[in-house]
mmCIF file of C-alpha atoms and ligand atoms in Angstrom:
data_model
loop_
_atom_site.group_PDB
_atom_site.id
_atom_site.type_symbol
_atom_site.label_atom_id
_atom_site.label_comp_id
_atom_site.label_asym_id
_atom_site.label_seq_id
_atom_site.Cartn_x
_atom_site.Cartn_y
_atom_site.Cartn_z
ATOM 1 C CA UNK A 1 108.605 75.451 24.765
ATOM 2 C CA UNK A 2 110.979 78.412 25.839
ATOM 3 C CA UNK A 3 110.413 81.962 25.137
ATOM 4 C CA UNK A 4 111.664 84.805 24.813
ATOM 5 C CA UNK A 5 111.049 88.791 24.856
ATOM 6 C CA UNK A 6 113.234 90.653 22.633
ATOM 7 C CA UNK A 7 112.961 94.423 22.919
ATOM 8 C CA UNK A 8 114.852 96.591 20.113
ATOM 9 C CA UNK A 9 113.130 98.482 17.089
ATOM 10 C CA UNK A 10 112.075 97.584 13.868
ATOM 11 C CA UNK A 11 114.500 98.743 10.767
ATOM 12 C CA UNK A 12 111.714 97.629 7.906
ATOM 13 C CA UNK A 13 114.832 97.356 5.779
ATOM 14 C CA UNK A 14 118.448 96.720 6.752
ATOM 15 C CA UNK A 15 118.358 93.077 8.179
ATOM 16 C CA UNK A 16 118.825 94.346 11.546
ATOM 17 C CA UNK A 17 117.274 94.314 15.034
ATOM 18 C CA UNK A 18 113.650 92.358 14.920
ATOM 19 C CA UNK A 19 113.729 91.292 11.425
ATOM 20 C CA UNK A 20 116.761 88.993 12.326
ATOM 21 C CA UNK A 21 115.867 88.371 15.582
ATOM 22 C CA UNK A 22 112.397 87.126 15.340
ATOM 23 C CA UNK A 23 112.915 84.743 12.672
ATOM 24 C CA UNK A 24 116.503 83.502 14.028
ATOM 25 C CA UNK A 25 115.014 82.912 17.450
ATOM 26 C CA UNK A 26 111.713 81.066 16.143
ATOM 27 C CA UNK A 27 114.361 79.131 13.807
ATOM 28 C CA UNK A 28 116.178 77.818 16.895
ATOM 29 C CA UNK A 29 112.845 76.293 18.047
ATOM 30 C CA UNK A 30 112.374 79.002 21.032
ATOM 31 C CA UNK A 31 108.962 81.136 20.774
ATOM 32 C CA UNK A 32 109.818 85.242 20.147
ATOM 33 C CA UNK A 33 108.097 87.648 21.870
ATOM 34 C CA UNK A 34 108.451 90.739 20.834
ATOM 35 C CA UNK A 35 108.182 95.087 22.213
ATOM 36 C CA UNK A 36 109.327 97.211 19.194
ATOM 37 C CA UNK A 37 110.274 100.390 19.926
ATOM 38 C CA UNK A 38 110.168 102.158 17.359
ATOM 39 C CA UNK A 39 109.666 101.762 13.407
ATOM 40 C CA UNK A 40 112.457 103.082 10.843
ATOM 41 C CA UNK A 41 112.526 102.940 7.181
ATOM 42 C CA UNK A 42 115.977 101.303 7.124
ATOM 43 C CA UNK A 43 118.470 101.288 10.074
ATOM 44 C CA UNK A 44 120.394 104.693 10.690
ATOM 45 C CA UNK A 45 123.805 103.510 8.950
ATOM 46 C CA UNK A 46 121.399 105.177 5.983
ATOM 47 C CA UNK A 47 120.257 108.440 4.774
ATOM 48 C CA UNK A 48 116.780 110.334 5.184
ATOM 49 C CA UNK A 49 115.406 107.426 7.567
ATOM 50 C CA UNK A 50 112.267 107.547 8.906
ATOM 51 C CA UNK A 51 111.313 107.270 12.330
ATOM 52 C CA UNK A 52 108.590 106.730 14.192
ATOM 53 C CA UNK A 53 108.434 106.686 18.212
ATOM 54 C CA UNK A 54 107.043 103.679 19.872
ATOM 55 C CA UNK A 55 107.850 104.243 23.685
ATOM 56 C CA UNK A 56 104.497 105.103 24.327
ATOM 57 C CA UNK A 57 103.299 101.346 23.682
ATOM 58 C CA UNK A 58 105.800 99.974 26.184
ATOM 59 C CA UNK A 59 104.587 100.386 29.184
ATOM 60 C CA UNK A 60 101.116 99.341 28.242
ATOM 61 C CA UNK A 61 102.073 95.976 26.518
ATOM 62 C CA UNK A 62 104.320 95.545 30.015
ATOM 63 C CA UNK A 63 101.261 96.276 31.969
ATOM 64 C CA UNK A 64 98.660 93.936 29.931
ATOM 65 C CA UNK A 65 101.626 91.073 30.340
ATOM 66 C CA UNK A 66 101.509 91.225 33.958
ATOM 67 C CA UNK A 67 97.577 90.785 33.627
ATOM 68 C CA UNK A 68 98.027 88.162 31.765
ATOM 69 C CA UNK A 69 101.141 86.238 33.769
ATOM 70 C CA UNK A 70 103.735 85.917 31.210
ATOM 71 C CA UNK A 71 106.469 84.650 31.765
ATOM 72 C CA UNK A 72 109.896 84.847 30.122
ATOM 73 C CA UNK A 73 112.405 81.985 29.936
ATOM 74 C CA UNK A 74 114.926 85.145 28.541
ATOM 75 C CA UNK A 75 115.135 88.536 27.586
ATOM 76 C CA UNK A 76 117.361 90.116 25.003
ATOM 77 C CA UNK A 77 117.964 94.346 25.047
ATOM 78 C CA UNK A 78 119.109 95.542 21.494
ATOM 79 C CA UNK A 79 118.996 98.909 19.873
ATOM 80 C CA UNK A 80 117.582 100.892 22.509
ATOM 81 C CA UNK A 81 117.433 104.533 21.203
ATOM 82 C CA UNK A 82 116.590 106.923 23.825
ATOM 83 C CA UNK A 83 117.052 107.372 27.594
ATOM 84 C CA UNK A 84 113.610 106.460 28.324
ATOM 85 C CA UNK A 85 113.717 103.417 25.980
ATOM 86 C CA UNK A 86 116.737 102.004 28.450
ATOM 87 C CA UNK A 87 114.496 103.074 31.746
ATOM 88 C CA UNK A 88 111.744 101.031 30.466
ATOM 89 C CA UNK A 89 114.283 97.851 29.709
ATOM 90 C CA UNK A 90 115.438 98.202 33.164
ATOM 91 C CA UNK A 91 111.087 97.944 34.392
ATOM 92 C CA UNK A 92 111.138 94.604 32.060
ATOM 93 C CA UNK A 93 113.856 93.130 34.268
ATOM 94 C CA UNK A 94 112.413 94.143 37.080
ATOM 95 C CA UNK A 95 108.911 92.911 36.050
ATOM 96 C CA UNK A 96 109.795 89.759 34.594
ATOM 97 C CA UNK A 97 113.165 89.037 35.038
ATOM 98 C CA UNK A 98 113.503 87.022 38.179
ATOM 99 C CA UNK A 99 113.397 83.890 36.743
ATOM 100 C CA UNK A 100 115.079 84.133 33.501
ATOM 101 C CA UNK A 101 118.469 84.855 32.054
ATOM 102 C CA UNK A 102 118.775 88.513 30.465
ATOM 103 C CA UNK A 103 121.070 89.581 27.955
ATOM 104 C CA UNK A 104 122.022 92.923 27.023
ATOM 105 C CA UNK A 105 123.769 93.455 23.678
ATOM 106 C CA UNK A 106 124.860 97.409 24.221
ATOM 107 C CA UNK A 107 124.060 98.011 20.321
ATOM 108 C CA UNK A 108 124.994 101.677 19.916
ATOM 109 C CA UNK A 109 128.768 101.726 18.424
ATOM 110 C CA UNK A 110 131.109 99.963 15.526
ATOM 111 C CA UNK A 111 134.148 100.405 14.124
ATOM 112 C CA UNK A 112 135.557 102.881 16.430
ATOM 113 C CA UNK A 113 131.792 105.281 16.241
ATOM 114 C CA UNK A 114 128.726 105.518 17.850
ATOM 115 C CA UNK A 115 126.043 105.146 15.320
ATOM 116 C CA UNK A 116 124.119 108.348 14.618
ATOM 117 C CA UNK A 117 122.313 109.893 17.894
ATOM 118 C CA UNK A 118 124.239 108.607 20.270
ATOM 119 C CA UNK A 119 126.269 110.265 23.011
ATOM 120 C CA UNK A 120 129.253 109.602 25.986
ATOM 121 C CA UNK A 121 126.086 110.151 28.020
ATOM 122 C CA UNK A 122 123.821 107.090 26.421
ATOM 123 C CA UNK A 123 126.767 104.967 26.539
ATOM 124 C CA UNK A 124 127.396 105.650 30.297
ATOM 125 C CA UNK A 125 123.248 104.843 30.919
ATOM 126 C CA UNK A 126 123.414 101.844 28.876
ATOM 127 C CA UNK A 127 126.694 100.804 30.942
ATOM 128 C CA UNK A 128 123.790 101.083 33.916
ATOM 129 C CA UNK A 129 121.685 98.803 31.891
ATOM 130 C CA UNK A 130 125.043 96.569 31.308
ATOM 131 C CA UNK A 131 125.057 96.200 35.253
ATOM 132 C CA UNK A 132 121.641 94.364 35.532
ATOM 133 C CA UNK A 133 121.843 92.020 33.003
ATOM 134 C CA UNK A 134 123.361 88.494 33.396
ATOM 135 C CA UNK A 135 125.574 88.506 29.806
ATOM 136 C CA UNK A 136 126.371 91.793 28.520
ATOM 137 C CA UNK A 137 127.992 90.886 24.939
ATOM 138 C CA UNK A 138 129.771 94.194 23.552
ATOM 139 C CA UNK A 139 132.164 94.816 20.316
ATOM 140 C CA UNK A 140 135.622 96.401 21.096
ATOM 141 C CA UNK A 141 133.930 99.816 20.207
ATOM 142 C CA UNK A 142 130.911 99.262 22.441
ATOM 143 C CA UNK A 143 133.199 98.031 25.021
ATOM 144 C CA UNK A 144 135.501 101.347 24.900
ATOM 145 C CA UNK A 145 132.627 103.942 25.464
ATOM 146 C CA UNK A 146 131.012 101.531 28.005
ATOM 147 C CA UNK A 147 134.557 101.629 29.952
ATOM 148 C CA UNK A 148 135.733 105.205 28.433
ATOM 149 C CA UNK A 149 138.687 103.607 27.284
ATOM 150 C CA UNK A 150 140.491 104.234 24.005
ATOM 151 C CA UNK A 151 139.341 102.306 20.884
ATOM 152 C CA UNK A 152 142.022 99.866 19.756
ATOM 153 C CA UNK A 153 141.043 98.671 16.582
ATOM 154 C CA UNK A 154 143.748 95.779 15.749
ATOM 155 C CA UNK A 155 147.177 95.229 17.785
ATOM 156 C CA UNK A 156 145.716 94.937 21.382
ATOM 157 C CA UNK A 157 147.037 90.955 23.071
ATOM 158 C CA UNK A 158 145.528 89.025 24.536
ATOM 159 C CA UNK A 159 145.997 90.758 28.169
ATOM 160 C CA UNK A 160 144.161 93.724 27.236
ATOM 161 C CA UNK A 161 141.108 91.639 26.116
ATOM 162 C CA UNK A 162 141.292 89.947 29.867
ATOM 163 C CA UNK A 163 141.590 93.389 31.358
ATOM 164 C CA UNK A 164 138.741 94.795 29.208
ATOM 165 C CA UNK A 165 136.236 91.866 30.011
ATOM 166 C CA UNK A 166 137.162 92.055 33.870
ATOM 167 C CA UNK A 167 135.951 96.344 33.398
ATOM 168 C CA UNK A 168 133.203 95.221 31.602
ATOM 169 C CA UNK A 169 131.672 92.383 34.278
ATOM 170 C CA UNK A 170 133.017 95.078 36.721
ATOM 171 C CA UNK A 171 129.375 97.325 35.735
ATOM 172 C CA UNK A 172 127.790 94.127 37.123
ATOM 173 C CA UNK A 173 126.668 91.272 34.630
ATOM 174 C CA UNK A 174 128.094 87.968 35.307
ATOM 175 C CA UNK A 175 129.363 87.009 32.128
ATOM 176 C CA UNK A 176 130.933 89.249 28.700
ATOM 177 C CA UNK A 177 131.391 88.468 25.773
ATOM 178 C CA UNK A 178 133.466 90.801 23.621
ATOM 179 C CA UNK A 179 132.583 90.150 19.757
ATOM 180 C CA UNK A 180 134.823 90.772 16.841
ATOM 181 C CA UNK A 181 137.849 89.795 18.321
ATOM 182 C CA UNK A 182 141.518 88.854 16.519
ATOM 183 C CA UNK A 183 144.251 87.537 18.251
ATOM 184 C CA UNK A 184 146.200 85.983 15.459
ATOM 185 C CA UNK A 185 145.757 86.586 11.268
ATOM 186 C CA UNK A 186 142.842 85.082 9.396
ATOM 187 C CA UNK A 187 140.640 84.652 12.758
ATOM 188 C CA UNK A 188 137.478 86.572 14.094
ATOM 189 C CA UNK A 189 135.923 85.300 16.895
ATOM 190 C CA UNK A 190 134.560 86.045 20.440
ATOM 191 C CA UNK A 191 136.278 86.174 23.670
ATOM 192 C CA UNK A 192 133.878 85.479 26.991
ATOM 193 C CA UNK A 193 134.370 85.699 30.928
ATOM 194 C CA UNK A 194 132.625 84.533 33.456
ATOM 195 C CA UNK A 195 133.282 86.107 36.428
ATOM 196 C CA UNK A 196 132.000 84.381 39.022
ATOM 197 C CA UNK A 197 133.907 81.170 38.102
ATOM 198 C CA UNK A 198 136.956 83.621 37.049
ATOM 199 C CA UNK A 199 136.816 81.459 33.691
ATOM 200 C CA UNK A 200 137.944 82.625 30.329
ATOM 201 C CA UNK A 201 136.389 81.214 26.828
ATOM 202 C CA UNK A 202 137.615 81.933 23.425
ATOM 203 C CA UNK A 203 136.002 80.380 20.070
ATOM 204 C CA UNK A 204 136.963 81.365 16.714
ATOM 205 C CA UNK A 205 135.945 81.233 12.934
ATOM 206 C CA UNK A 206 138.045 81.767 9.798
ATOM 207 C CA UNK A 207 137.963 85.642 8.810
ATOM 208 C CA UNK A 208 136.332 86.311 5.637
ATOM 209 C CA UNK A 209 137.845 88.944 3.471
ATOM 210 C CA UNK A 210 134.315 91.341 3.767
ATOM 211 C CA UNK A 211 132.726 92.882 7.302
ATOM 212 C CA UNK A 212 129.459 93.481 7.206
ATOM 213 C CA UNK A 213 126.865 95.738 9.109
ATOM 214 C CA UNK A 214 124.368 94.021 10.956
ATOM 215 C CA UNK A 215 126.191 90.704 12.428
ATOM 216 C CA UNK A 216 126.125 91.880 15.460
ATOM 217 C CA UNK A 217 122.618 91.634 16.245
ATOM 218 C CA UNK A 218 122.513 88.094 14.239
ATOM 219 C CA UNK A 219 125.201 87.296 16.690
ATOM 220 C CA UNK A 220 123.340 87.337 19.519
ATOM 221 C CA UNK A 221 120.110 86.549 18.299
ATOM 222 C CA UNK A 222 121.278 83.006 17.790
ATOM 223 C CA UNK A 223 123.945 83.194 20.821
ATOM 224 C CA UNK A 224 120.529 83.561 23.087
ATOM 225 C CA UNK A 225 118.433 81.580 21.126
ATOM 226 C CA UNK A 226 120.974 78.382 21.529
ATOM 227 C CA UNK A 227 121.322 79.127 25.244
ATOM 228 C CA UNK A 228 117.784 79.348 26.133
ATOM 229 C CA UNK A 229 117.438 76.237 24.208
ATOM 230 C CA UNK A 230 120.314 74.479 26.785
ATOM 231 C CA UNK A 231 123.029 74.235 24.907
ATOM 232 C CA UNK A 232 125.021 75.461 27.063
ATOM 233 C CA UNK A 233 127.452 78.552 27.108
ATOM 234 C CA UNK A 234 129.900 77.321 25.452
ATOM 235 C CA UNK A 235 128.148 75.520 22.673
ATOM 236 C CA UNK A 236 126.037 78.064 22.127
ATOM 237 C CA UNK A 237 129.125 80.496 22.122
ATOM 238 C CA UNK A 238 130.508 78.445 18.792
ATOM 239 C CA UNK A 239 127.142 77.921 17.463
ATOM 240 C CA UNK A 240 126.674 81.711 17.050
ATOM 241 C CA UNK A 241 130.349 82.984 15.624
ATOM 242 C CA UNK A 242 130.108 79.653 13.242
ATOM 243 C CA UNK A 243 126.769 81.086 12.173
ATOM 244 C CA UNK A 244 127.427 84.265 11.373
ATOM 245 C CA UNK A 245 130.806 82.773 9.382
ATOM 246 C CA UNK A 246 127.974 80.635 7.143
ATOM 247 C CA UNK A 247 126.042 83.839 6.931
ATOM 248 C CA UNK A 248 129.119 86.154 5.121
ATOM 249 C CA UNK A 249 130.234 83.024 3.021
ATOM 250 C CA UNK A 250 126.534 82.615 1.668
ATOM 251 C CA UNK A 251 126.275 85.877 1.250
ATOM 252 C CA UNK A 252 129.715 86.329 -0.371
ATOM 253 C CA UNK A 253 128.775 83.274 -3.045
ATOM 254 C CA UNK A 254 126.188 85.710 -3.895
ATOM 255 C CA UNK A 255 127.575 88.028 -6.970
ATOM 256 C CA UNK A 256 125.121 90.864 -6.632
ATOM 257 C CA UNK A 257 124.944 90.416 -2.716
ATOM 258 C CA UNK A 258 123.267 93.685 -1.378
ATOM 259 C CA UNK A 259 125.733 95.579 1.118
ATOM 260 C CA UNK A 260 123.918 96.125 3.921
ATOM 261 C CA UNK A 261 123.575 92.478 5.534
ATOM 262 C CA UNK A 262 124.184 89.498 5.145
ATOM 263 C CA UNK A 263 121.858 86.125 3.726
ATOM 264 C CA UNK A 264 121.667 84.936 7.060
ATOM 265 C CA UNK A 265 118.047 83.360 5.729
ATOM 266 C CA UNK A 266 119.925 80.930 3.320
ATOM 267 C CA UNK A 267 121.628 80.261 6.281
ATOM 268 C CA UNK A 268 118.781 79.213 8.508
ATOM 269 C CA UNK A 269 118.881 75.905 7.609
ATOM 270 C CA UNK A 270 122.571 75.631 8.791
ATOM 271 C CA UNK A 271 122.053 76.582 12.066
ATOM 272 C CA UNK A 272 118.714 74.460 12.530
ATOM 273 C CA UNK A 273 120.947 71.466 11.598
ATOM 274 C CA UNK A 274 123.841 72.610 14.553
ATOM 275 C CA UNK A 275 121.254 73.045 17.351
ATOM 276 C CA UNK A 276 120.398 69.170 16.449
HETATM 277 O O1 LIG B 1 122.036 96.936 15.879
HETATM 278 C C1 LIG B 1 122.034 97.515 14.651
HETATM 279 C C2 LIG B 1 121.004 98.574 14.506
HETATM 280 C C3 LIG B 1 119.702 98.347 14.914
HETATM 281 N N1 LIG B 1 118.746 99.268 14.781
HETATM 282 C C4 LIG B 1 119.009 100.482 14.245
HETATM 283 C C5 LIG B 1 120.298 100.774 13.835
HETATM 284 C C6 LIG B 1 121.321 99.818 13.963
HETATM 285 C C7 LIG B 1 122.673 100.117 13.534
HETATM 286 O O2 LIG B 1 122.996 101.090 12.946
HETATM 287 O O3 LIG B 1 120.572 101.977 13.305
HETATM 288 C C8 LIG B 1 117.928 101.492 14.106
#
């Protein structure tokens, strides 16, 4: 069986970070192994959140892990919120990264904002952090402070999403993805390159008529969990934007759907049924 370490905190509500990726991975048949960095009451999108640090546990788990000779078939960066927290991803590369595939999703930005405690300065470390992995898989906003290039928010052609990707492999990964991208009415979808066979992918969905916070990290959850599975980047590419579509139109046949996520649990069974 494949595994995977995922390191990013736990939100105890918001549907965000571990609590989607732990139980999309494990749904894609890949074991999810887990460092959580920190605990909040919800995510930071809301108010009077509680935090509690958990950097101090990282290094030890890290260090009992080598004792024991794990070893990772991937690992997955998400919200990282400090610039110790992105130090310490860098040491899990390091320590266990040789023979696996890492993925970075630069989780820090949306909609043309950093989320709350976050600086030019943490986007230009976590551009560092960008550099080492192998897919780096950014949203337009992400992409802009990663590259310190204006946020375009609609309008852009398809050139500029070439150009941007080419910047963005440019800090060193092999492969980006940029998420959330619209070339053409009534489409959302994702836009990859791979740089060292100077290849271009594009895969999209139909655009639902509500955005919602927290597809991001669903996303690329079950983007990773469908490549460490072998299904190929491309596959695995459409498996994940056709997922998250099946997550807003579940969610969106839901009258009282809460606002903060999406039902990507009803979901589940979806996206067990497209990994075959
Ligand atoms: O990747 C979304 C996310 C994860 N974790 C925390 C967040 C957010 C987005 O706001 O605040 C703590």
């Amino acid at each position: 069986m494949k595994r995977i370490v995922t390191i990013q905190d736990v939100s105890c509500v918001g549907k965000c970070s571990l609590t989607v990726a732990l139980p999309i991975i494990s749904a894609e048949g890949v074991e999810a192994a887990v460092i959580p960095t920190a605990v909040l009451s919800t995510h930071t999108m809301f108010k009077n959140f509680t935090f509690h640090d958990l950097t101090g546990e990282i290094k030890p788990i890290m260090n009992h892990w080598k004792q024991e000779g794990f070893t990772f078939d991937g690992i997955y960066t998400g919200y990282l919120g400090s610039f110790e927290q992105l130090d310490l991803a860098a040491s899990l590369f390091e320590q266990f990264g040789k023979n696996s595939t890492i993925l970075v999703d630069p989780c820090m930005a949306d909609n043309g904002a950093l989320y709350v405690g976050f600086d030019q300065k943490f986007a230009d470390s976590m551009a560092k952090l960008c550099g080492k992995a192998d897919i780096i898989c950014p949203n337009l906003t992400e992409a802009s402070y990663l590259l310190h290039q204006p946020y375009v928010a609609s309008g852009y052609d398809e050139t500029y999403v070439q150009e941007t990707l080419q910047k963005l492999t440019d800090l060193g990964s092999n492969i980006a993805v940029l998420t959330g991208i619209s070339l053409e009415p009534g489409k959302l979808g994702i836009y990859a390159y791979n740089k060292q066979e100077n290849k271009y992918f594009q895969y999209y969905s139909e655009e639902l008529p509500q955005h919602f916070h927290g597809t991001g990290d669903i996303w690329a959850s079950s983007f990773f969990g469908a490549l460490i599975r072998d299904k190929g980047m491309e596959e695995s590419l459409r498996i994940a934007t056709d997922y998250v579509c099946e997550c807003i139109r579940v969610t969106l046949q839901e009258p009282d759907h809460n606002t903060y996520g999406v039902n990507f649990e009803q979901a589940i069974p979806y996206l067990v049924k497209r990994l075959g």
